[in-house]
PDB file of C-alpha atoms in Angstrom:
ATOM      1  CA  UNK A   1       3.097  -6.879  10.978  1.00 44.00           C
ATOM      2  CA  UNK A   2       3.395  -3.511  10.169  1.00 41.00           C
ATOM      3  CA  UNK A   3       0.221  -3.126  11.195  1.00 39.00           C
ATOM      4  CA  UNK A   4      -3.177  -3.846  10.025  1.00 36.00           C
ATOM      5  CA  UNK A   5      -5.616  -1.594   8.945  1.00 31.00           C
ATOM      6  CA  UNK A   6      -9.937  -0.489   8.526  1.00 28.00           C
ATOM      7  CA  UNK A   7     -13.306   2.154   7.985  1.00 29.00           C
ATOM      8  CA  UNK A   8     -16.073  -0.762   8.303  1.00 30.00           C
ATOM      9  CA  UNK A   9     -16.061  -3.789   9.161  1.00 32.00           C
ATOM     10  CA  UNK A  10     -18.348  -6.760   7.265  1.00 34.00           C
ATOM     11  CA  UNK A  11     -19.341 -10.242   7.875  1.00 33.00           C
ATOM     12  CA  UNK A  12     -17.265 -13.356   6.863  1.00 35.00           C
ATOM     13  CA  UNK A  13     -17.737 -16.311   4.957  1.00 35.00           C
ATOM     14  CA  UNK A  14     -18.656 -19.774   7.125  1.00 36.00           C
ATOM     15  CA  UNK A  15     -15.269 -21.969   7.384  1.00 39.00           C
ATOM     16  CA  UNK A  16     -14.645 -23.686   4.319  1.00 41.00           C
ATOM     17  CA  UNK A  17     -14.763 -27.500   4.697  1.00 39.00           C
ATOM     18  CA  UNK A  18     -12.184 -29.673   5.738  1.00 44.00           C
ATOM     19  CA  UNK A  19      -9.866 -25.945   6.877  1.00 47.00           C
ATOM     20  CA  UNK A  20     -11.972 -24.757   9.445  1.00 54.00           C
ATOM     21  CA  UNK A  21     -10.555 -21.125   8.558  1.00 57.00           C
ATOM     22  CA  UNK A  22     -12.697 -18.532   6.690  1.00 59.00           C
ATOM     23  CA  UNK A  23     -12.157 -16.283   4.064  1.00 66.00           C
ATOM     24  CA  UNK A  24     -12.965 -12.562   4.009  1.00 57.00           C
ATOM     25  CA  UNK A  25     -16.361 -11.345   2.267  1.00 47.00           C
ATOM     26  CA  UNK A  26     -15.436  -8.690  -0.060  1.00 45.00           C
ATOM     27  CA  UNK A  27     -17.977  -5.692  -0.726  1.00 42.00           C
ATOM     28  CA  UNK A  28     -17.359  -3.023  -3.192  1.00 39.00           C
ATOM     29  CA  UNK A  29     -16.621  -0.338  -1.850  1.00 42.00           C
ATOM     30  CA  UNK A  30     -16.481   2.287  -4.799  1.00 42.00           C
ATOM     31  CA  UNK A  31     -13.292   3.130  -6.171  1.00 41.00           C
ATOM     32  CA  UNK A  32      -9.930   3.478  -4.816  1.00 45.00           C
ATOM     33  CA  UNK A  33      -6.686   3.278  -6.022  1.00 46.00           C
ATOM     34  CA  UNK A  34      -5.854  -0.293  -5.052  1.00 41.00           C
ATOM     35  CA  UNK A  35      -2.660  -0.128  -3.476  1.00 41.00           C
ATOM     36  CA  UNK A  36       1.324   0.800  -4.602  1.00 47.00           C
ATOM     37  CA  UNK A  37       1.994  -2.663  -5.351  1.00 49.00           C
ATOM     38  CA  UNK A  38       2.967  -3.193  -8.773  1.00 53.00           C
ATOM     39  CA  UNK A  39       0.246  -5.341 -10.818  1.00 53.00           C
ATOM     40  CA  UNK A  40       1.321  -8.417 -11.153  1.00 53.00           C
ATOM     41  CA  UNK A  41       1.341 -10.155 -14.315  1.00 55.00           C
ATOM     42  CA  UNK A  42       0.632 -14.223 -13.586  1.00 57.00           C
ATOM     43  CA  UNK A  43       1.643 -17.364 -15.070  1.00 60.00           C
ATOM     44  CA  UNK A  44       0.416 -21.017 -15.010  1.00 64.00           C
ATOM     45  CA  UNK A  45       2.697 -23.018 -12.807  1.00 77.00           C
ATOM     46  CA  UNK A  46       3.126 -26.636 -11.546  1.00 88.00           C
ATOM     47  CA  UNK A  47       2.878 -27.166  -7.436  1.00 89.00           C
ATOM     48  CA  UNK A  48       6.511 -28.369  -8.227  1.00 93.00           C
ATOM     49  CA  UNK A  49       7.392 -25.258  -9.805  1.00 94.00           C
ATOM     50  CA  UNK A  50       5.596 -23.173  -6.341  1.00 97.00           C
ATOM     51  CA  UNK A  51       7.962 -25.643  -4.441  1.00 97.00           C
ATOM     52  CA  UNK A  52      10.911 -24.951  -6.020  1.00 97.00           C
ATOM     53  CA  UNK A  53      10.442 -21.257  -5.861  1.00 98.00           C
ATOM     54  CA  UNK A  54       9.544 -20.937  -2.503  1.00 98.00           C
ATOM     55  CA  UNK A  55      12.731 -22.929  -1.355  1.00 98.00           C
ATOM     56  CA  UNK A  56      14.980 -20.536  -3.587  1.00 98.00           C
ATOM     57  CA  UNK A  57      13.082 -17.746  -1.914  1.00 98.00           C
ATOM     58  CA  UNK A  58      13.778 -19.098   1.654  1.00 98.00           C
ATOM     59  CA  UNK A  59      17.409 -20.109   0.677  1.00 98.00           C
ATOM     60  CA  UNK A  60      17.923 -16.370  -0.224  1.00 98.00           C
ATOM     61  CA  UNK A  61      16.396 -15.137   2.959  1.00 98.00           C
ATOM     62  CA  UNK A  62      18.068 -17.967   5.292  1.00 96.00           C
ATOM     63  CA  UNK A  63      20.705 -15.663   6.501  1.00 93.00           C
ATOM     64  CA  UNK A  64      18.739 -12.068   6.555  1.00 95.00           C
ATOM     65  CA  UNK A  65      17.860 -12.288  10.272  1.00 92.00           C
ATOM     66  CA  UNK A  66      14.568 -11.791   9.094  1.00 93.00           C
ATOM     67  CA  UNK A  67      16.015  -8.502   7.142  1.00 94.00           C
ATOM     68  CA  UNK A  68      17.942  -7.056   9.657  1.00 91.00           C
ATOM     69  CA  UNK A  69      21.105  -8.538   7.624  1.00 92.00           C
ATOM     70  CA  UNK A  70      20.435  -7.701   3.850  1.00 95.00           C
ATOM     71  CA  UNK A  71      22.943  -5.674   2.281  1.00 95.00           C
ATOM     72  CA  UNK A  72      21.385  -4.169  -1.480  1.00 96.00           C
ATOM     73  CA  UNK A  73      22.661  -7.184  -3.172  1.00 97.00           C
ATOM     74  CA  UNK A  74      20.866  -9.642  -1.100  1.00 97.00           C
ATOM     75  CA  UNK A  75      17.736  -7.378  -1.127  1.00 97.00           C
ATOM     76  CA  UNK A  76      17.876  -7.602  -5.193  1.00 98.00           C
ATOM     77  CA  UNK A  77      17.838 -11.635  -4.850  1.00 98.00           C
ATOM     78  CA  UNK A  78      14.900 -11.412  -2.299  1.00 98.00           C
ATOM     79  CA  UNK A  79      13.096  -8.957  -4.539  1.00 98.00           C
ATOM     80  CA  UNK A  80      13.848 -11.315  -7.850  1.00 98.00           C
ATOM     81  CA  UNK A  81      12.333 -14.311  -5.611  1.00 98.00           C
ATOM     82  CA  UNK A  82       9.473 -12.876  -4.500  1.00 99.00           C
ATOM     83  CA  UNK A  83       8.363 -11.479  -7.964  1.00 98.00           C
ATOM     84  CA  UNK A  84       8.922 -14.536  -9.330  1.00 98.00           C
ATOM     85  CA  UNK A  85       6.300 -16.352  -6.200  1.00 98.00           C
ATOM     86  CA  UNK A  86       3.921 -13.556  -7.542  1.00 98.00           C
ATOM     87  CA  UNK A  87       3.830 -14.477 -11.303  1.00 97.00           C
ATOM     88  CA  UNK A  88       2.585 -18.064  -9.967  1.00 97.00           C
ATOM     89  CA  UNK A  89       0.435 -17.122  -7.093  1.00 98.00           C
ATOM     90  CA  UNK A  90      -1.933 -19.757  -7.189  1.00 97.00           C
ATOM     91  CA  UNK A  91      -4.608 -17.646  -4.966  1.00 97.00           C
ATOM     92  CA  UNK A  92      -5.206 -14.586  -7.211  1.00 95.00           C
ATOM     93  CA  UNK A  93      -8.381 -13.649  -5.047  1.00 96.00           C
ATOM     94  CA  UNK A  94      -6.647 -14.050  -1.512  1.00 96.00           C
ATOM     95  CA  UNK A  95      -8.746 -12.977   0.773  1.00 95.00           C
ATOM     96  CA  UNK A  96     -11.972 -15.245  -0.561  1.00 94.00           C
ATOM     97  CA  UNK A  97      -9.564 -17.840   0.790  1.00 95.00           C
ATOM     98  CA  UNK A  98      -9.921 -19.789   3.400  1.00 94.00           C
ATOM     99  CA  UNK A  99      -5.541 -19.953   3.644  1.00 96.00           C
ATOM    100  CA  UNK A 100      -5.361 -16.213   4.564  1.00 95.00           C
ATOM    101  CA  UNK A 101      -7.015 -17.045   7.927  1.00 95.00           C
ATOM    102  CA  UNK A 102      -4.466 -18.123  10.955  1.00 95.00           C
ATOM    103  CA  UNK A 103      -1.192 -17.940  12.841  1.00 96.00           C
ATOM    104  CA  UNK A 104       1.618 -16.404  10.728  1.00 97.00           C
ATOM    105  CA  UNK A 105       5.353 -16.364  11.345  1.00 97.00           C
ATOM    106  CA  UNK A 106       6.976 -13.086   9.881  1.00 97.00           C
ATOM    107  CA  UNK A 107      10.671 -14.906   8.765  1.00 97.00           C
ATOM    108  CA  UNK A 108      11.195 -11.444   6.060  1.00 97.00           C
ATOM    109  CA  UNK A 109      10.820  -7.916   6.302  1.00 96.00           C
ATOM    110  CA  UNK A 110      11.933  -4.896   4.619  1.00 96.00           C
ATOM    111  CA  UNK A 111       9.912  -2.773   7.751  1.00 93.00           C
ATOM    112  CA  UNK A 112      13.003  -0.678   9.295  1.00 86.00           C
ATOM    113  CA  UNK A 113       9.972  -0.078  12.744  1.00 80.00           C
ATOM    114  CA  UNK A 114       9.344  -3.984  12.988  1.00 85.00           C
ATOM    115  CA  UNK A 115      12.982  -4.977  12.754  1.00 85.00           C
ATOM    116  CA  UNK A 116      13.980  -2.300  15.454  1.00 75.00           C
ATOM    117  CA  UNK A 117      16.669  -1.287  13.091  1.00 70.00           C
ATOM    118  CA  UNK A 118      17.030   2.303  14.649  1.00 74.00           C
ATOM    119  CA  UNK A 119      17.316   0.803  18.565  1.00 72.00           C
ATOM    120  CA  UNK A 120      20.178  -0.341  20.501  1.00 71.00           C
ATOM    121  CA  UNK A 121      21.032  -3.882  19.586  1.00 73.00           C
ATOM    122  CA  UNK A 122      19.525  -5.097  23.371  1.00 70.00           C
ATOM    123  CA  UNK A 123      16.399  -3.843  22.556  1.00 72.00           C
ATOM    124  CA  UNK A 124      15.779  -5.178  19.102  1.00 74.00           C
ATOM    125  CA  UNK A 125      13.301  -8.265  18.731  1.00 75.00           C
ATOM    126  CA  UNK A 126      15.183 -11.340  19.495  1.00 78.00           C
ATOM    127  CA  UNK A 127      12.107 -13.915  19.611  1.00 80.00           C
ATOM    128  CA  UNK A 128      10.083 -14.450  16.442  1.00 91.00           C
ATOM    129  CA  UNK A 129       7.476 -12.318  15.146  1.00 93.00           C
ATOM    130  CA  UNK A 130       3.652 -13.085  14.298  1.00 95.00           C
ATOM    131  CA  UNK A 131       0.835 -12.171  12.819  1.00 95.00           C
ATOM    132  CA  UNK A 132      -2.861 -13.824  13.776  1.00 95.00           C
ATOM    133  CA  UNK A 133      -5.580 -12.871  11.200  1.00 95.00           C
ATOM    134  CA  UNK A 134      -8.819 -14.037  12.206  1.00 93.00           C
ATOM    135  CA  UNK A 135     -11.124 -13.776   8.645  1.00 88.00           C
ATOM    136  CA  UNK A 136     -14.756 -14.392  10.196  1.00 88.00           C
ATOM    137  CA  UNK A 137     -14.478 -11.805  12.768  1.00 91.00           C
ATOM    138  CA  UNK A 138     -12.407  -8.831  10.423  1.00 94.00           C
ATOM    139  CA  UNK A 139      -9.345  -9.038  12.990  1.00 95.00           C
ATOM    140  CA  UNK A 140      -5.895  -9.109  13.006  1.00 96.00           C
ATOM    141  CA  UNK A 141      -3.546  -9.474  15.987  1.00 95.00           C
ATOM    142  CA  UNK A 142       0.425  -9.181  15.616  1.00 92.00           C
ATOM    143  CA  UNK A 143       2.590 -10.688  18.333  1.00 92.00           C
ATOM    144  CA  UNK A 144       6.319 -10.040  19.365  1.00 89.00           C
ATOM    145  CA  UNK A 145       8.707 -11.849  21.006  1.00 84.00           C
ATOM    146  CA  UNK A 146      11.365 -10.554  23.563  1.00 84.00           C
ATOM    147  CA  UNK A 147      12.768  -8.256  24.624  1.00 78.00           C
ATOM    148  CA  UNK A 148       9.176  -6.356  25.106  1.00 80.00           C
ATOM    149  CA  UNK A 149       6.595  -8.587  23.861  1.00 86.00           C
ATOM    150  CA  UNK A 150       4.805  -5.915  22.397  1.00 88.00           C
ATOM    151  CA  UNK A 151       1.148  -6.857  20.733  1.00 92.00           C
ATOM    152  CA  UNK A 152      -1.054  -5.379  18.607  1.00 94.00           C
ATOM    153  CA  UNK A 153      -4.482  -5.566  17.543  1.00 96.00           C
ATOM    154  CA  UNK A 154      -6.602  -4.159  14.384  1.00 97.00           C
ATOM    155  CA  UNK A 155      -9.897  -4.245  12.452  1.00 97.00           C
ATOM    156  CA  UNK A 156      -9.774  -4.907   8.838  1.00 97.00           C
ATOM    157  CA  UNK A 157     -11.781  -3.806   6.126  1.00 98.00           C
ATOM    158  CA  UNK A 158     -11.368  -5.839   2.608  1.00 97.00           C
ATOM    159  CA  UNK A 159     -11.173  -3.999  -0.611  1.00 97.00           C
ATOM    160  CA  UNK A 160     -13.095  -4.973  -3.631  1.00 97.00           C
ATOM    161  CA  UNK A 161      -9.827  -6.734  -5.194  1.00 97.00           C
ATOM    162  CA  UNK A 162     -10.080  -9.617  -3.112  1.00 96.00           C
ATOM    163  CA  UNK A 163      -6.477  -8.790  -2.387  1.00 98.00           C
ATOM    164  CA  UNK A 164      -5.837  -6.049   0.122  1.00 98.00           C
ATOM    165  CA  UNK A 165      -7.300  -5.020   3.199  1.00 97.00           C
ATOM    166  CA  UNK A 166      -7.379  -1.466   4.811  1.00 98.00           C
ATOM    167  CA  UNK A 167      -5.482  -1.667   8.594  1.00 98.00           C
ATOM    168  CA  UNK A 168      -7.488   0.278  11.472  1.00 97.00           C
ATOM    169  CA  UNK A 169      -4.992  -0.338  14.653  1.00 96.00           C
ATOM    170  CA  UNK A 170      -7.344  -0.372  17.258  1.00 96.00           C
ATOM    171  CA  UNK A 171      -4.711  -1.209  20.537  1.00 94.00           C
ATOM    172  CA  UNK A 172      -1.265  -1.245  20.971  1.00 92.00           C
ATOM    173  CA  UNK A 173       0.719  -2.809  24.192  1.00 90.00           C
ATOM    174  CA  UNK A 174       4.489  -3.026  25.267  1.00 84.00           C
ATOM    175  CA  UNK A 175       5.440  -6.103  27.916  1.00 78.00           C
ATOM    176  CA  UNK A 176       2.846  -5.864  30.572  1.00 70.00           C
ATOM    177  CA  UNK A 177       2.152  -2.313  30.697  1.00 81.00           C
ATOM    178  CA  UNK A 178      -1.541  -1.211  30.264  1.00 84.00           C
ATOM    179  CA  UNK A 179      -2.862  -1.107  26.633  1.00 90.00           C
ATOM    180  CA  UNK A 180      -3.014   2.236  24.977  1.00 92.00           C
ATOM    181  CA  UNK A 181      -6.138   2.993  22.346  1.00 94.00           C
ATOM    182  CA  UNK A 182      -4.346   3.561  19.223  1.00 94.00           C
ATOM    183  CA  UNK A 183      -5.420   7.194  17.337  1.00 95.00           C
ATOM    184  CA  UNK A 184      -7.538   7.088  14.418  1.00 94.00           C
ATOM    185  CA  UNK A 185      -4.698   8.328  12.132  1.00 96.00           C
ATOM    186  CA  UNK A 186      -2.619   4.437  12.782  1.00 95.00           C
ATOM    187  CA  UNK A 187      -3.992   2.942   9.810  1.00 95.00           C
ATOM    188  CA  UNK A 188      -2.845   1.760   6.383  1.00 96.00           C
ATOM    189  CA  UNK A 189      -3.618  -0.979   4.112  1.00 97.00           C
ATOM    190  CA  UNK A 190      -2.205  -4.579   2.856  1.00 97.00           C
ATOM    191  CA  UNK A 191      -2.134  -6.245  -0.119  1.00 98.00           C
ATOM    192  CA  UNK A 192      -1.443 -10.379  -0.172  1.00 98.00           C
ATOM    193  CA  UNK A 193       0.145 -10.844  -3.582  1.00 98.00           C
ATOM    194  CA  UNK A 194       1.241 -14.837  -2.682  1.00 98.00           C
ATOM    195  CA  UNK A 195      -0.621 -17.118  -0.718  1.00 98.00           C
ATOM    196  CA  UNK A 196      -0.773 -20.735  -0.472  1.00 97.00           C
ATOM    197  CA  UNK A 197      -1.132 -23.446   2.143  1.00 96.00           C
ATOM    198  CA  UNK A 198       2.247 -22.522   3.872  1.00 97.00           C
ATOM    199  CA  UNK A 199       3.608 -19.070   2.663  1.00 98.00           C
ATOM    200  CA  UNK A 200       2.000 -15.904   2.458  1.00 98.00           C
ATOM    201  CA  UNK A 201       3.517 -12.864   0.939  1.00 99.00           C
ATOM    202  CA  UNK A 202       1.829  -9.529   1.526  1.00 98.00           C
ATOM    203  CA  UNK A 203       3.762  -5.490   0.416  1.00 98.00           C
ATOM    204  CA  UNK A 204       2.498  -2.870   2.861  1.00 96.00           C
ATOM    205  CA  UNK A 205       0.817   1.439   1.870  1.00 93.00           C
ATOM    206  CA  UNK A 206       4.977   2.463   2.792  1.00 92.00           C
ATOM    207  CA  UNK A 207       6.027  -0.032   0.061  1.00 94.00           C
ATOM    208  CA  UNK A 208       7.417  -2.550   3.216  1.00 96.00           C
ATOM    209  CA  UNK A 209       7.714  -6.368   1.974  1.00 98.00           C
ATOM    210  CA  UNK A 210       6.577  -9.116   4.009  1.00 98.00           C
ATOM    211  CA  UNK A 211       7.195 -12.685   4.273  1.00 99.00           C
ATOM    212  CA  UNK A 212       5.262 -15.484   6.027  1.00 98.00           C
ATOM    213  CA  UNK A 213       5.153 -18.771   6.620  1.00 98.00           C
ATOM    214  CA  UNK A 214       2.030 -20.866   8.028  1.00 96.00           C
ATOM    215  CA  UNK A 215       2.628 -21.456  12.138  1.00 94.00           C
ATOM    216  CA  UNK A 216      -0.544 -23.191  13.345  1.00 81.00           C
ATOM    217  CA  UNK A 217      -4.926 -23.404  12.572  1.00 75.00           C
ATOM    218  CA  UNK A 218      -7.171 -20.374  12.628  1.00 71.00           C
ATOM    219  CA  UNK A 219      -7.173 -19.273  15.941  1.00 75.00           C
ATOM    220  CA  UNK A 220      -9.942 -16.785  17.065  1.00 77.00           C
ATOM    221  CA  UNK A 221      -8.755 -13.176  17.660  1.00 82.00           C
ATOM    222  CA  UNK A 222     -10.616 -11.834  21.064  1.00 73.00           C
ATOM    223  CA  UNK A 223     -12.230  -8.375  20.309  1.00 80.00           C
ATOM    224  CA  UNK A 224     -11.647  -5.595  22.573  1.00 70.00           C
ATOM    225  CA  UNK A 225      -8.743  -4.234  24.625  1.00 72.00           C
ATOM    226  CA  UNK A 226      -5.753  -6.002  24.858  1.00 69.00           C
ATOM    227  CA  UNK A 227      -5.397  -7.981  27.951  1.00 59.00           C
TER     228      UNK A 227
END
């Protein structure tokens, strides 16, 4: 969503059975400072418990227009909610996870660019938002809806954490004009800090919040140019 991010890319896993998605393989890489997420301290936690937060979480965000609409007070709730999905992630090493891999729907953002906060009201995003990761090839692809149906692609490069990946956007395209080969400078990183089998919730390098929910299989990104 923001948008992904890279240096090198490695190999992945083979698709864990009965998913058919694959997780990341992680290499060290030396050391970095991880990302600006806060650490996050975890706590054991029922499936029922997950379930109950998640639905408080989505409750909160129900009328946000994916963030568009959330005044400080309702970004405090969202903030509380998430925090508390983090203290019970039950996927501490995301990205050796099959779950990261496949279509995600963006239903939360605090990511003024993605939102189209600063355009005209006509040319915000009206249609939903999503983001394809495809783990055995290192690539991510991030779809819009209308008005412009803009798309983007990126490598990704996992971090040692087993958490966050570094964004390289390769390709960027608006409606059906021709795709443009995005600079070497458009890159960032990602960290996942909640993922299960239906909700993933990743904070961006400018501090941005994202939330996802599960929209369909692992589904293979094509590498290259945008079409």
């Amino acid at each position: 969503m923001q948008a992904l991010q890279l240096v090198q890319r490695g190999r992945a896993s083979a698709p864990s059975r009965g998913t058919g998605r694959a997780a990341f393989v992680v290499r060290p890489s030396g050391p970095r400072n991880p990302s600006a997420a806060r650490p996050v301290v975890r706590a054991a936690a029922t499936p029922g418990a997950r379930c109950e937060a998640k639905a408080k979480l989505l409750a909160v965000l129900a009328d946000t227009e994916r963030g568009y609409k959330c005044p400080p007070e309702v970004l405090d709730s969202v903030e509380a909610a998430v925090q508390r999905l983090e203290k019970i992630n039950p996927t501490p090493k995301p990205l050796e996870s099959p779950l990261i891999s496949g279509k995600w729907k963006l239903v939360f953002t605090t990511s003024q660019s993605i939102l189209g906060a600063n355009r005209p009201e006509i040319l915000r995003p009206k249609g939903p938002t999503y983001q394809i990761i495809d783990g055995e090839q290192l690539l991510a692809q991030n779809l819009e809806g209308p008005p412009f149906f803009s798309e983007v692609k990126a490598d990704l490069t996992p971090r040692d954490d087993a958490a966050t990946v570094d964004v390289q956007f390769t390709w960027f395209k608006i409606a059906a004009l021709i795709p443009i080969k995005a600079p070497e400078s458009a890159k960032g990183f990602l960290k996942t800090t909640y993922l299960d089998e239906e909700m993933r919730i990743s904070r961006g390098d400018k501090g941005n919040l994202f939330v996802l929910l599960q929209d369909g299989p692992k589904t293979r990104v094509r590498r290259g140019p945008l079409l």
